[in-house]
Each structure stands twice: as C-alpha cells, then as structure tokens.
Tab-separated table of C-alpha atoms in Angstrom:
chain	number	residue	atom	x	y	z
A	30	UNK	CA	101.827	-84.915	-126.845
A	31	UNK	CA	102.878	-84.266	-123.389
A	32	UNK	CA	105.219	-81.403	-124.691
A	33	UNK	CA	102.166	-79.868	-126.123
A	34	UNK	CA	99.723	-80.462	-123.154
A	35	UNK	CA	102.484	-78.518	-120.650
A	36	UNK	CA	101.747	-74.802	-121.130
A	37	UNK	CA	98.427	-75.669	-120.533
A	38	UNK	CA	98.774	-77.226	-117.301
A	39	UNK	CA	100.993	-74.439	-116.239
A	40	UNK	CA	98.253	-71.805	-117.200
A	41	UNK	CA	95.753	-73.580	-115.367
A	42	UNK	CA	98.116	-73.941	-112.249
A	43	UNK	CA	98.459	-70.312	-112.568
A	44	UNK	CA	94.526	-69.377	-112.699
A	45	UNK	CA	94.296	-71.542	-109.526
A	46	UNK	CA	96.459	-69.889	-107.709
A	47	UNK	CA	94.860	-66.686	-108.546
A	48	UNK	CA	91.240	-67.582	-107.497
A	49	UNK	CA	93.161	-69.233	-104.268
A	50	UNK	CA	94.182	-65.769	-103.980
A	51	UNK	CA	91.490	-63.757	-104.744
A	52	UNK	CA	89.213	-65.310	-102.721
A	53	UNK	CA	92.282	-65.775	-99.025
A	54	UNK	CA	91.205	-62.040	-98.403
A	55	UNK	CA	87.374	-62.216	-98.621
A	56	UNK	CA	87.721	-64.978	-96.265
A	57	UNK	CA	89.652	-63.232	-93.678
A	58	UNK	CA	87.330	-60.177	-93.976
A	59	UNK	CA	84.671	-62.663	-93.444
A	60	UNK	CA	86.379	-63.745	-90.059
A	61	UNK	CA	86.804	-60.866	-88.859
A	62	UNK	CA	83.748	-59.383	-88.586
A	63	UNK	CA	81.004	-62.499	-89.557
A	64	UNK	CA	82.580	-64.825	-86.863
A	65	UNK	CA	80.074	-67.510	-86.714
A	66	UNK	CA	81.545	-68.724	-83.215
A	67	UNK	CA	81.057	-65.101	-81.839
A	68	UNK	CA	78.347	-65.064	-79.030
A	69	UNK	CA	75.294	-63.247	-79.880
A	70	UNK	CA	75.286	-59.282	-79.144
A	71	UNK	CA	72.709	-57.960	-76.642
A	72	UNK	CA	71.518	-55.942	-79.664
A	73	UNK	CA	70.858	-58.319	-81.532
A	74	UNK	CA	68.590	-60.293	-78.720
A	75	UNK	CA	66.925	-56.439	-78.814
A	76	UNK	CA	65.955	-56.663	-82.105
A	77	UNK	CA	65.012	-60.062	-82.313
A	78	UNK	CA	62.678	-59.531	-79.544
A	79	UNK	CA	60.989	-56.409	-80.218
A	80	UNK	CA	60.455	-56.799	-84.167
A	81	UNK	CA	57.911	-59.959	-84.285
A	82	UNK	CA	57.299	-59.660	-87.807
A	83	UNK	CA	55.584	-62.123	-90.297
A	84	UNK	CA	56.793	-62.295	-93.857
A	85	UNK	CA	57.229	-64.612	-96.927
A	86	UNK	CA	60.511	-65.920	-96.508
A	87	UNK	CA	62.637	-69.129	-97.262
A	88	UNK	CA	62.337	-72.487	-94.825
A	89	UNK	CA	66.271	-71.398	-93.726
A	90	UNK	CA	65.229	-67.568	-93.015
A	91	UNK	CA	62.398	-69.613	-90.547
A	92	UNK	CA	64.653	-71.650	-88.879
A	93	UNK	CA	67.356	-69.217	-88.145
A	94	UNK	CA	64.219	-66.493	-86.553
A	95	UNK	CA	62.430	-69.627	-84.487
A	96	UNK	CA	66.372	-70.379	-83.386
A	97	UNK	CA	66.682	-66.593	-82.287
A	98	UNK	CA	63.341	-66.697	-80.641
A	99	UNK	CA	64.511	-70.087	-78.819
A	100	UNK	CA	67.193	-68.412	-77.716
A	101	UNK	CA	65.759	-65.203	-76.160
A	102	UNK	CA	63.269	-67.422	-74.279
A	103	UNK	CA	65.848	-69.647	-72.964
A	104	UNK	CA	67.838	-66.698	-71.411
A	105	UNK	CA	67.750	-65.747	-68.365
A	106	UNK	CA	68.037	-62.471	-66.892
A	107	UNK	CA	71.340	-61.937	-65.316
A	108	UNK	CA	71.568	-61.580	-61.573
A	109	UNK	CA	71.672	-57.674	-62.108
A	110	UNK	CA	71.372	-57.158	-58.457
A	111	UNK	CA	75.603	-57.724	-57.909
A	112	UNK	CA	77.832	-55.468	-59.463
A	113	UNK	CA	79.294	-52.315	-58.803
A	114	UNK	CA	78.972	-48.709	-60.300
A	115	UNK	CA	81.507	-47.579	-63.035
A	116	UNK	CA	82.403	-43.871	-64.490
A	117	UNK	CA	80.472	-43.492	-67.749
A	118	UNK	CA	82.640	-40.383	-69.554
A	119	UNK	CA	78.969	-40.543	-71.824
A	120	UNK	CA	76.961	-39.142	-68.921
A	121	UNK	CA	73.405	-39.241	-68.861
A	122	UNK	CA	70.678	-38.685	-72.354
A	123	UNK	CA	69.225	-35.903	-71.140
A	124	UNK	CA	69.562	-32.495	-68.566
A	125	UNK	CA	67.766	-30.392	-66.127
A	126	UNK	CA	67.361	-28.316	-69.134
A	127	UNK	CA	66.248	-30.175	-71.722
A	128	UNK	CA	63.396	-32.131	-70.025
A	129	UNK	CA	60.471	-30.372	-68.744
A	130	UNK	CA	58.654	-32.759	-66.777
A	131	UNK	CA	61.254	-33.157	-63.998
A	132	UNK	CA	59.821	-32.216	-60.209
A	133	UNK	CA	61.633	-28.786	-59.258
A	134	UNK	CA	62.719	-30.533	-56.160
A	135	UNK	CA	64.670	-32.993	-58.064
A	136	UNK	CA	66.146	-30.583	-60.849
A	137	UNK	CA	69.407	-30.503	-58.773
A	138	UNK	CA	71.266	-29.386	-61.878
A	139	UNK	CA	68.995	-26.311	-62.395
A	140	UNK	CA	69.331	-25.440	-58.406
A	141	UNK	CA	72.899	-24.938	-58.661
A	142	UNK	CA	74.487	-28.500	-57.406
A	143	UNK	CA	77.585	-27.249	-57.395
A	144	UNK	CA	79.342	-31.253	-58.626
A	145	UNK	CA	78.595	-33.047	-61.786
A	146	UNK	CA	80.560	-36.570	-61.318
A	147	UNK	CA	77.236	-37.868	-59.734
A	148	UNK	CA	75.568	-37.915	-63.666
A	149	UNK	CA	78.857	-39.974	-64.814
A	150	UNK	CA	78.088	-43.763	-63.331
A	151	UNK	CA	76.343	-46.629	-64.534
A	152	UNK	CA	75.534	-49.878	-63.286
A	153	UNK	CA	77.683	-52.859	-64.112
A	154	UNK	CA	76.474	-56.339	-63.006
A	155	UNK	CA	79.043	-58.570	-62.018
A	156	UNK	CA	78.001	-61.181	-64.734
A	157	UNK	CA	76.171	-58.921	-68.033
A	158	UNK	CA	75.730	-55.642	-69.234
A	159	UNK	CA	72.718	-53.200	-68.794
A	160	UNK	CA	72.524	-51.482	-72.315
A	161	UNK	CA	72.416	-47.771	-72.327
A	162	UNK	CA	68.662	-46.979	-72.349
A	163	UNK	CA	67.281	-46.866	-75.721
A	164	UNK	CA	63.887	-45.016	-76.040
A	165	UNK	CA	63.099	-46.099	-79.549
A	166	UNK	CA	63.650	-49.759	-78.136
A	167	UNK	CA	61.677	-48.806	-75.575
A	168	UNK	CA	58.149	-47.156	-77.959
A	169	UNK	CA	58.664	-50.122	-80.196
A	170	UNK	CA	58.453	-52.694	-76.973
A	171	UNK	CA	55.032	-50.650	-76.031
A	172	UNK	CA	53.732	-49.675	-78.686
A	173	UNK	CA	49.544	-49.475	-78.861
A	174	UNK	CA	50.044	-49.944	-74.796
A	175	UNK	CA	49.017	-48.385	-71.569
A	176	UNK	CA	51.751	-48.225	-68.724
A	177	UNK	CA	50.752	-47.020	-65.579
A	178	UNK	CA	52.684	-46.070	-63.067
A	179	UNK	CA	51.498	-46.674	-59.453
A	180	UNK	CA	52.346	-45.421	-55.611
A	181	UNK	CA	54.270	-42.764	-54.067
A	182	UNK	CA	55.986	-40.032	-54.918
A	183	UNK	CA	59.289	-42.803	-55.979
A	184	UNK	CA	56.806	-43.875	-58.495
A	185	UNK	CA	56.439	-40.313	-59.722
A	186	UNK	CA	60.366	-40.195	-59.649
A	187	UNK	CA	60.727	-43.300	-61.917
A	188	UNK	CA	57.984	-42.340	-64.280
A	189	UNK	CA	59.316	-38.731	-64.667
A	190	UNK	CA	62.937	-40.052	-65.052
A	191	UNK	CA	61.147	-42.466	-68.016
A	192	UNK	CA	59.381	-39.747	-69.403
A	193	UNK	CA	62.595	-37.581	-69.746
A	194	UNK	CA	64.506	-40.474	-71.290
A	195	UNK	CA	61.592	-40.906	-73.432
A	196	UNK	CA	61.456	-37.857	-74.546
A	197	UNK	CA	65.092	-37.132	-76.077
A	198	UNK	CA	63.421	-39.455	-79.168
A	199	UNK	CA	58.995	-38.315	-79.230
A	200	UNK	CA	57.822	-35.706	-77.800
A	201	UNK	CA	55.075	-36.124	-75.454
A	202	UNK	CA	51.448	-34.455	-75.246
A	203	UNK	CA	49.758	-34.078	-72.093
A	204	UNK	CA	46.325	-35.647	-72.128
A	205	UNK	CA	45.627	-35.346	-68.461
A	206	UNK	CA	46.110	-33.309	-65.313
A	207	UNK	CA	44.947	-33.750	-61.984
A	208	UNK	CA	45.872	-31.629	-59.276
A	209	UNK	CA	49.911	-30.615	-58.866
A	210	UNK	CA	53.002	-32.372	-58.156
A	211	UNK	CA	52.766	-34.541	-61.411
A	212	UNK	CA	50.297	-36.902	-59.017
A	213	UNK	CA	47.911	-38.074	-61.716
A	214	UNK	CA	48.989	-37.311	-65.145
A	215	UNK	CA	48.601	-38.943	-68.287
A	216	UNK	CA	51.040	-38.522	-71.569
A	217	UNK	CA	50.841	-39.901	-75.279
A	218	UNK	CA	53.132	-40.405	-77.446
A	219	UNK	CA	51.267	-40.152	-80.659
A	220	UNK	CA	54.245	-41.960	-82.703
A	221	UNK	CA	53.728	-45.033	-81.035
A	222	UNK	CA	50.326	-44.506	-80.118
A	223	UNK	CA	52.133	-45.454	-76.463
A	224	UNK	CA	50.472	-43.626	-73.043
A	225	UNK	CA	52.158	-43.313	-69.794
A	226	UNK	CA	50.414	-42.652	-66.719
A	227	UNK	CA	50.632	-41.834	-63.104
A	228	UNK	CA	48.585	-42.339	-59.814
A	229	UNK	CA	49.306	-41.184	-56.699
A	230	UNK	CA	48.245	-43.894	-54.236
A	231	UNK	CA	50.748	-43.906	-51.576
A	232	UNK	CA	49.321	-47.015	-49.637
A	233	UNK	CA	48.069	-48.918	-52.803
A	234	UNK	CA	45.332	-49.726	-50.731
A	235	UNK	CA	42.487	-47.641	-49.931
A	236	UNK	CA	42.835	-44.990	-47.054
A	237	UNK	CA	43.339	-41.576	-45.765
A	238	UNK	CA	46.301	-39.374	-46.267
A	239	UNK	CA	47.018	-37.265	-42.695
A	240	UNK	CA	46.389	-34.119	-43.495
A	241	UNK	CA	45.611	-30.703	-40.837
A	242	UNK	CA	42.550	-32.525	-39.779
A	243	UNK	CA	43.990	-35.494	-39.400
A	244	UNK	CA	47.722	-36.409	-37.795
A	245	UNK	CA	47.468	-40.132	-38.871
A	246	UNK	CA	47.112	-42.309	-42.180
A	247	UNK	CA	44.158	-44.457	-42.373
A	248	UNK	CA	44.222	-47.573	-44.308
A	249	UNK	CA	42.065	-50.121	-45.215
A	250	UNK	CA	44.294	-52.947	-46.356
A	251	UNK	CA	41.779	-55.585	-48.057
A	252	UNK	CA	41.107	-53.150	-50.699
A	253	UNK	CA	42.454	-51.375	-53.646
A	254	UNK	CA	42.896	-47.448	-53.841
A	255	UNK	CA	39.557	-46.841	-56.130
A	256	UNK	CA	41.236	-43.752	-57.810
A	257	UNK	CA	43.650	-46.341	-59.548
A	258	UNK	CA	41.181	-49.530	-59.626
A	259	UNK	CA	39.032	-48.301	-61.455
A	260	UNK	CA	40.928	-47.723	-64.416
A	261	UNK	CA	42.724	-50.809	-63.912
A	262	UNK	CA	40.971	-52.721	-67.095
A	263	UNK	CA	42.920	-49.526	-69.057
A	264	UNK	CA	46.185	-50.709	-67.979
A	265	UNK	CA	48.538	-52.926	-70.165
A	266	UNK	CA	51.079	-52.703	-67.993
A	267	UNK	CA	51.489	-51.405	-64.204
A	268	UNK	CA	54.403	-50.524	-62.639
A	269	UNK	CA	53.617	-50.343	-58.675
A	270	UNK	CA	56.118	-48.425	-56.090
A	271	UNK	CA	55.787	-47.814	-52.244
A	272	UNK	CA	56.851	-47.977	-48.956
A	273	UNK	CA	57.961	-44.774	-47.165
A	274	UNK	CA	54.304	-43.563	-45.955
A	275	UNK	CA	53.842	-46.626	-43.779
A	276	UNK	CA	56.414	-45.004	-41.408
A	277	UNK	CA	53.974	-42.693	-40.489
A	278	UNK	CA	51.977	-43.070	-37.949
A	279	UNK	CA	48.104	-44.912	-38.711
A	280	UNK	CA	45.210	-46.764	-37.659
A	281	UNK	CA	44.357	-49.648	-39.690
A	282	UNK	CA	40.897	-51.528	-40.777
A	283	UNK	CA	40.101	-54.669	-41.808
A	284	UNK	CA	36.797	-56.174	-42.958
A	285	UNK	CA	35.604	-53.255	-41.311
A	286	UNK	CA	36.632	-53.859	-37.901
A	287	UNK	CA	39.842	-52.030	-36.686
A	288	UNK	CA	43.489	-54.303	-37.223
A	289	UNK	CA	45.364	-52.050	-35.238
A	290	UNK	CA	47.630	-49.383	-35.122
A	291	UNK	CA	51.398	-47.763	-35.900
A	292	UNK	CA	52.709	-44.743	-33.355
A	293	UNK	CA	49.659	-44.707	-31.965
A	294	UNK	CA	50.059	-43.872	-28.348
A	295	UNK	CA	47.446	-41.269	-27.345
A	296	UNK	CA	44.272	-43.680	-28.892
A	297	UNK	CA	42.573	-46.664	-27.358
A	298	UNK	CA	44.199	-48.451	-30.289
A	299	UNK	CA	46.464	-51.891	-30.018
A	300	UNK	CA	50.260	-50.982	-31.839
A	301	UNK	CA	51.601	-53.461	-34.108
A	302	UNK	CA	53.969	-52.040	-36.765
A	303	UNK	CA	54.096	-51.405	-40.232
A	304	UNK	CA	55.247	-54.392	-41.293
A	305	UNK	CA	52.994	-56.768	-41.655
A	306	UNK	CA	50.732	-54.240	-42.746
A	307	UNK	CA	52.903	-53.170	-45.940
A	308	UNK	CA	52.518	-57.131	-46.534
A	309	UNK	CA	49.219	-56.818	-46.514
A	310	UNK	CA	49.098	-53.940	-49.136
A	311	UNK	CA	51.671	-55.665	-51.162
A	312	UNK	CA	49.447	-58.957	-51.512
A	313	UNK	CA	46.269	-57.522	-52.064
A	314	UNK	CA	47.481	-55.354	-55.000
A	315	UNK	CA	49.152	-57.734	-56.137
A	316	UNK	CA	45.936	-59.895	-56.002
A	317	UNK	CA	44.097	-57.534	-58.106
A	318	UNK	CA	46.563	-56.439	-60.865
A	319	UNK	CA	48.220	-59.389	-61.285
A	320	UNK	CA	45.803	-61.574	-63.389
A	321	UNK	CA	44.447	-61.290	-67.189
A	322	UNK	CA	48.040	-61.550	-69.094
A	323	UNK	CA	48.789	-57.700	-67.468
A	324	UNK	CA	52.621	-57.163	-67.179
A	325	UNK	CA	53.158	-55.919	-63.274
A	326	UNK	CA	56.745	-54.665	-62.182
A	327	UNK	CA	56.850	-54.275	-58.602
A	328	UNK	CA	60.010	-51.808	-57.757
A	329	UNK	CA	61.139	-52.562	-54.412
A	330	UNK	CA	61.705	-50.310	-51.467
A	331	UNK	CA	64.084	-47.085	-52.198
A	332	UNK	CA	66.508	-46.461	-49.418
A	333	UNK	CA	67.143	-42.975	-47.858
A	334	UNK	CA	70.476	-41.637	-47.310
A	335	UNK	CA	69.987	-38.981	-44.249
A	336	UNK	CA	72.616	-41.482	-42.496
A	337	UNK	CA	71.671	-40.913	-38.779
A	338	UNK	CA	71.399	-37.267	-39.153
A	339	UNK	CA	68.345	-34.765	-38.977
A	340	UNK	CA	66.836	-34.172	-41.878
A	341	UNK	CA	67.210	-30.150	-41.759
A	342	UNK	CA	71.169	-30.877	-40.538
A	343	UNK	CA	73.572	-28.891	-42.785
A	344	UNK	CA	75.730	-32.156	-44.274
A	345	UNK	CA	73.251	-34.574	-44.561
A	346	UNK	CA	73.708	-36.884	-47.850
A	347	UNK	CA	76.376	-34.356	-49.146
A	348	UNK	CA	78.487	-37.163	-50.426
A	349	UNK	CA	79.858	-37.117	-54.260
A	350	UNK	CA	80.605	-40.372	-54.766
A	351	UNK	CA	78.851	-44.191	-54.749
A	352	UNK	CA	79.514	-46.602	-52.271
A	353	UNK	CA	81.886	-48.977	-52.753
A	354	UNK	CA	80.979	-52.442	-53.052
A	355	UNK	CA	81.071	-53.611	-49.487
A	356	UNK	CA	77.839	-51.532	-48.301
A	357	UNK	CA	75.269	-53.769	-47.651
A	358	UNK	CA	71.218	-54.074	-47.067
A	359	UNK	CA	69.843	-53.715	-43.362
A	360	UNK	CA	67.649	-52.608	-41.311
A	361	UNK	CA	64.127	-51.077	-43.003
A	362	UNK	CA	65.867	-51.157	-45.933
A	363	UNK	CA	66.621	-55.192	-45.813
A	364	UNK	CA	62.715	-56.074	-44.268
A	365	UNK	CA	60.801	-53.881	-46.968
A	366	UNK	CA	62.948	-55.527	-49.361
A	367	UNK	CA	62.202	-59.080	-48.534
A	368	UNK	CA	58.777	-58.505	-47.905
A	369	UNK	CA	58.460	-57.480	-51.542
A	370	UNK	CA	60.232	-60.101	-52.758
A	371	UNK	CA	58.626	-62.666	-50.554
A	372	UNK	CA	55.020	-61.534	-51.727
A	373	UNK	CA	56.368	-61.092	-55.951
A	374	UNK	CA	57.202	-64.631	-55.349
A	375	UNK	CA	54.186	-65.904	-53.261
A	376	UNK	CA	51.915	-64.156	-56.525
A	377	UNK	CA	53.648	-65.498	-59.363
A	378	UNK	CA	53.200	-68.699	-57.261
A	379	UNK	CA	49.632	-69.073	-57.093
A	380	UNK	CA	48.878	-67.615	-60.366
A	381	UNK	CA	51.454	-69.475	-62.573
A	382	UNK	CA	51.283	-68.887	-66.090
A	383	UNK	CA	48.485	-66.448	-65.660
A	384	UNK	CA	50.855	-63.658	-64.715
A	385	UNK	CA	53.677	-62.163	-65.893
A	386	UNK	CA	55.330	-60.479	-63.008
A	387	UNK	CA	58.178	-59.399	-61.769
A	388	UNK	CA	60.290	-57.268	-58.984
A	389	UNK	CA	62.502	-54.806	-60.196
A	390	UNK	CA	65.090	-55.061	-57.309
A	391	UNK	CA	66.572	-51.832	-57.198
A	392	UNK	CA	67.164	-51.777	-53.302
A	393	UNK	CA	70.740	-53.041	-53.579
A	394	UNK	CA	71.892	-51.003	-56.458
A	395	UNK	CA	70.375	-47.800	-54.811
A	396	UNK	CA	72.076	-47.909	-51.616
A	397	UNK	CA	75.538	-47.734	-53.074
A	398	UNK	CA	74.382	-44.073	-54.315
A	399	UNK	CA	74.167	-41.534	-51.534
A	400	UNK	CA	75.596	-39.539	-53.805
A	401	UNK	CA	72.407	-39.189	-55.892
A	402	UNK	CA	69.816	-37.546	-53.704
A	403	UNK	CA	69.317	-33.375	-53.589
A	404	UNK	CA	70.281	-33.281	-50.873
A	405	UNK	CA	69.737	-29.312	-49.969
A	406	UNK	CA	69.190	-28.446	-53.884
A	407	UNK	CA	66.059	-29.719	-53.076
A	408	UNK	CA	65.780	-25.521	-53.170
A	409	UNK	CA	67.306	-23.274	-55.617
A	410	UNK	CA	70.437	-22.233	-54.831
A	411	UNK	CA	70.301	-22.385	-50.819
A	412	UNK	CA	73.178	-21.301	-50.225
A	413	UNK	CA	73.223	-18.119	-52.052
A	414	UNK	CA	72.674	-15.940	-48.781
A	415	UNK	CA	75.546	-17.776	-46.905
A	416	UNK	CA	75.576	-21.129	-44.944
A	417	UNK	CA	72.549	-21.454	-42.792
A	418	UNK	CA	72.935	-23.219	-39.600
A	419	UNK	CA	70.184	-25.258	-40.926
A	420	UNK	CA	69.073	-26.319	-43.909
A	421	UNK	CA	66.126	-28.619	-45.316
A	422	UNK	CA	67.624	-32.055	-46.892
A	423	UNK	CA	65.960	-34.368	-49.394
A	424	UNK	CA	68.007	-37.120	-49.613
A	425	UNK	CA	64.866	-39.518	-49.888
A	426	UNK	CA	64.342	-38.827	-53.725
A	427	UNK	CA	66.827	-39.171	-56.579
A	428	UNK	CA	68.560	-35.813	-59.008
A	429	UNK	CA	67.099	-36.250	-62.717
A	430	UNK	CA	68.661	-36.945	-64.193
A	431	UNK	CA	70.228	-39.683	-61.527
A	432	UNK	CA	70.279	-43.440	-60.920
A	433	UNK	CA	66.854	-43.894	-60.918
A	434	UNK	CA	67.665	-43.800	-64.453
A	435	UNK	CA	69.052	-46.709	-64.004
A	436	UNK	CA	65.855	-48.421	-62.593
A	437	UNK	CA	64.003	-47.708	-66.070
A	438	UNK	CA	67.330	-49.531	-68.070
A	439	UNK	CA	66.367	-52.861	-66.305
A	440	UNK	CA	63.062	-52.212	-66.768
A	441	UNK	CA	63.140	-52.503	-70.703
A	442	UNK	CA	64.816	-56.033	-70.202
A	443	UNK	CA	62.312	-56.890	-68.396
A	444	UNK	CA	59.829	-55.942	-71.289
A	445	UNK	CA	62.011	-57.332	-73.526
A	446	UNK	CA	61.854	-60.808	-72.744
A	447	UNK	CA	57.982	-60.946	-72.139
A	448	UNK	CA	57.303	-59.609	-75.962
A	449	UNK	CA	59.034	-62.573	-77.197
C-alpha cells in the first residue's frame, strides 16, 4: 500500500510547490506598489475630499470612505508658512501669451524681462508639500459656487493669476464689465457652472478714493463698501485683500463724527496712524462676511520690494533670485501682518462654528521673492531707447505668471478641507 500511495504524494508535493510559486510573484507585485503600510498620498486626500458621492455599495466600501473622510477631517494643515523656495525645472502652467486676462503692467514676459529663472520656483514647506495647482481640482471643489474676490489691486493680482491657472483647463466667458483695470469683473465657467468675481474696494470699508479734487482718502470705517455689500448674499465664497492704500494720507469718520486723521498736517484734524484704522476695516468686514456658513479667506498684507530706494530709481527690485531663508518679517510688513492675523483669530472666535474662515498667510513666503515684481517691465520694453537715468518701478505687484501663483495653490487646500 504505501508503495502505491508514493507517486501520489510526490505529485501533490509537486503541485504545491507550483501554486507556492505561482502565487511568490503576485505577492511581491502586490508589495510593491499596494503597500498597505504606505502613508496616504496627498492625491488621494484630493479625491477623497472633493468627490462626496452617494452610491449603493457594500458595508466594507462604507467603512473604508467614512475612514477616509475621518481622516481628512482630522488633518491639519501643515504650517505652510516655513519653508524655503526650490527650482521647479516644470515652470509655471501657463504664459504671458497664453492667458489673456493678465494686467499689461504685470505681463513682464510680454514686456521683454530680459530673465526667466524667476518662473522656475515653488514653495516647499519645511514639513508637507503644496501640490502643483490643479484647476480641475479646483472647478470640481467650486462647482455651482460664487467666489468673489475683494480689495485692492493685490486682490485683482490673485484673482487674475487664478483666472489664468484656471483657464489652461475651461475657458472662461465674461459676464460682466465695469469700468477698466479688471476692477469689477465677473467670469463663468459654464463647465462647472463656477463664477469668479472681482470688486475693487480698496478700504473694504466705505469711503472716498483721492482723486484731482481730492488729495486724501476718506473712510468711514463702521461700514461696508456698498458696491461689494450689496451683492454679498451672491457670494459663496469671498476672498478679501488690502492694505497698501491706508498709507496714504486720510481723514477718517466714525458714527458720523470725525476719528481722526493720517498725514494730515495742513487740516484742523487730530493724526493718529493707519494702524488702528486698518484694524478697524479688518473687523468690520470681517463682521459682515463672516457669518451664514460663507467660506472667507483673508490674504494678508503683500510686501513691497523697492528696498529703501525711490520708486522711479533705475535698480530698484532688479534682483533674479529669492531670498534665502534667513530674511525675515518687520516693520509695516510684520504690524499689517499681525493685525490680520490678530482680527482672523478674534472672528473665528466669537463666531465659532458659524464661520469658516481663514488667513491665507502669504506675508512670509512673499518676502523671500524680490525677484518677482516688474520691476521696470511694468512698461514694454523700457529700455529699448537706452538706459534712462530714471525709470518708473513696480515692484509692489507680482509678474504673471509669478508667486502669487503660489498664493492660489494654498488656497485650494484650504477649500479642500472645508468640502469634506
């Protein structure tokens, strides 16, 4: 018997060692690229929280989603505020050429900036990654939505650097126009049924812009700008940038009585700063937009690069390269900061769960780029007659495209993790 039964066992032997075989490589492949102990991709967070999607499905497939919901709640946004800029060999998703909506003054490429290594950084935080923007990411997240863009004109520079990047995926119609300089425009994009809009407001509050007949702002700083508050109820989500026109000189009011004053020497007026008036403006928009389950992004104060020198000074912000890491807030640029921070916080305070709100702190990131501003290419070509002993200098606003592209990458993270 047992000389019969030994083939047998030897052909079975032999068949498990072939499905032993057979199945060493699947495993492997499996390993490879289906780790389970892999962390979970930044993509994959993306998708999870932009595609909320109900369907008939098994009690595992509803576990596993509610786990990768869990998870994209629980996660924080990384502390994208320390890091450093890195060459990007990719370069930037669009050109001077290929978007239409940039501001001449910023279309450095098509003025004949004579460098390109400015277009070849991005932003690395010291402890994540900010994804390359992604503008189907970014429909998807808004879809059916209003976002409205509101300030001065570095609100105008961040929406037109959005609608750019937007742009290399939908084309956009124009739906509105209001006077020039892009200041209150309104786009659709009809495959997401998505609109993006802009108001010039460049006090938030309500007020006077100097003008001939007038060599001072007026502000009245315990009430909205009317030309964006009254569309406010349109808004899904507002997107609020200022600062650099409360340098200028102004008298401001108050419950109708007069507060005070900024470089106001020649009126019967007291002088107390800017400061605490930008507070003012800060809280009081913040009052009104910042209620009803409306997303507001507050972009902090955009530093200058003119460096000490005259603005029409042949030189000024003609650098080519970032900062390195050591450059650090101060000054206006520190104080606008933390008053915008101070006030974000203060509002998300006092209206808790109410609000979603956020600052988009860009005023760290942005100094380390003086590299990134016109500079003289604010004009085409000015330099095509020879050097002029003096020349006119932007090096308040950003190139397109530029790092304010940057701005707009955060920005969908920040979207991200309120659709969940």
């Amino acid at each position: 018997m047992g000389l019969k039964e030994q083939p047998n066992c030897l052909n079975q032997r032999k068949i498990a060692v072939f499905i032993v075989s057979a199945f060493i490589p699947i495993a492997l492949f499996r390993l490879c690229f289906y780790n389970p102990f892999s962390a979970i991709d930044d993509a994959t967070l993306q998708d999870s929280a932009a595609h909320v999607v109900i369907t008939s499905h098994s009690s595992a497939q509803e576990d596993e989603t509610q786990d990768s919901y869990d998870r994209i709640k629980e996660e924080s946004l990384c502390d994208y505020t320390k890091g450093k800029w890195v060459r990007d060999e990719m370069g930037p998703l669009y050109n001077g050429s290929s978007c239409g909506t940039i501001k001449d003054g910023q279309n450095c490429y098509r003025h004949g900036r004579p460098d390109s290594g400015y277009l070849y950084w991005k932003w690395k935080p010291n402890q994540c990654d900010v994804p390359r923007f992604d503008a189907n990411r970014f429909l998807d997240l808004m879809r059916n939505k209003h976002l409205a863009f509101i300030g001065d004109s570095m609100a105008r520079n961040q929406l037109e650097s959005l609608i750019c990047l937007l742009s290399t995926v939908s084309s956009p119609d124009l739906v509105y126009r209001n006077g020039e300089d892009n200041k209150f425009r309104k786009w659709r994009f009809e495959s997401h049924n998505v609109t993006v809009s802009v108001y010039w407001s460049p006090f938030l509050v309500a007020g006077l812009e100097k003008s001939g007949t007038l060599d001072h702002n007026v502000l009245h700083v315990d009430r909205v700008d009317d030309r964006w508050g009254n569309d406010l109820e349109r808004f899904d989500t507002v997107v609020v940038s200022v600062g650099h026109w409360f340098l200028h000189p102004a008298v401001y009011h108050e419950s109708g009585s007069v507060l005070g004053c900024h470089s106001c020497e020649a009126r019967n007026c007291t002088e107390i700063g800017f400061f605490d008036i930008f507070r003012k403006a800060i809280r009081t928009t913040l009052k009104a937009v910042a209620r009803n389950r409306r997303e507001v992004i507050l972009t902090t104060f955009s530093p200058s690069h003119f460096e000490g020198r005259p603005w029409d000074s042949l030189g000024a912000c003609n650098m080519t390269e970032p900062y390195e890491e050591g450059k650090v807030l101060e000054g206006l640029d520190l104080e606008m900061r933390r008053i915008e921070m101070e006030e974000v916080a203060a509002a998300r305070e006092a209206k808790g769960a109410e609000v979603r709100l956020e600052a988009l702190d860009v005023t760290g990131i942005s100094v380390l780029r003086p590299d990134g501003h016109p500079g003289p290419y604010m004009y085409e070509f000015p330099f095509k007659n020879g050097v002029p002993e003096r020349v006119h200098n932007d090096c308040l606003h950003w190139c397109l495209p530029g790092p304010v592209d940057t701005w707009n990458e955060i920005m969908i993270e920040m979207l991200r993790r309120w659709r969940v």
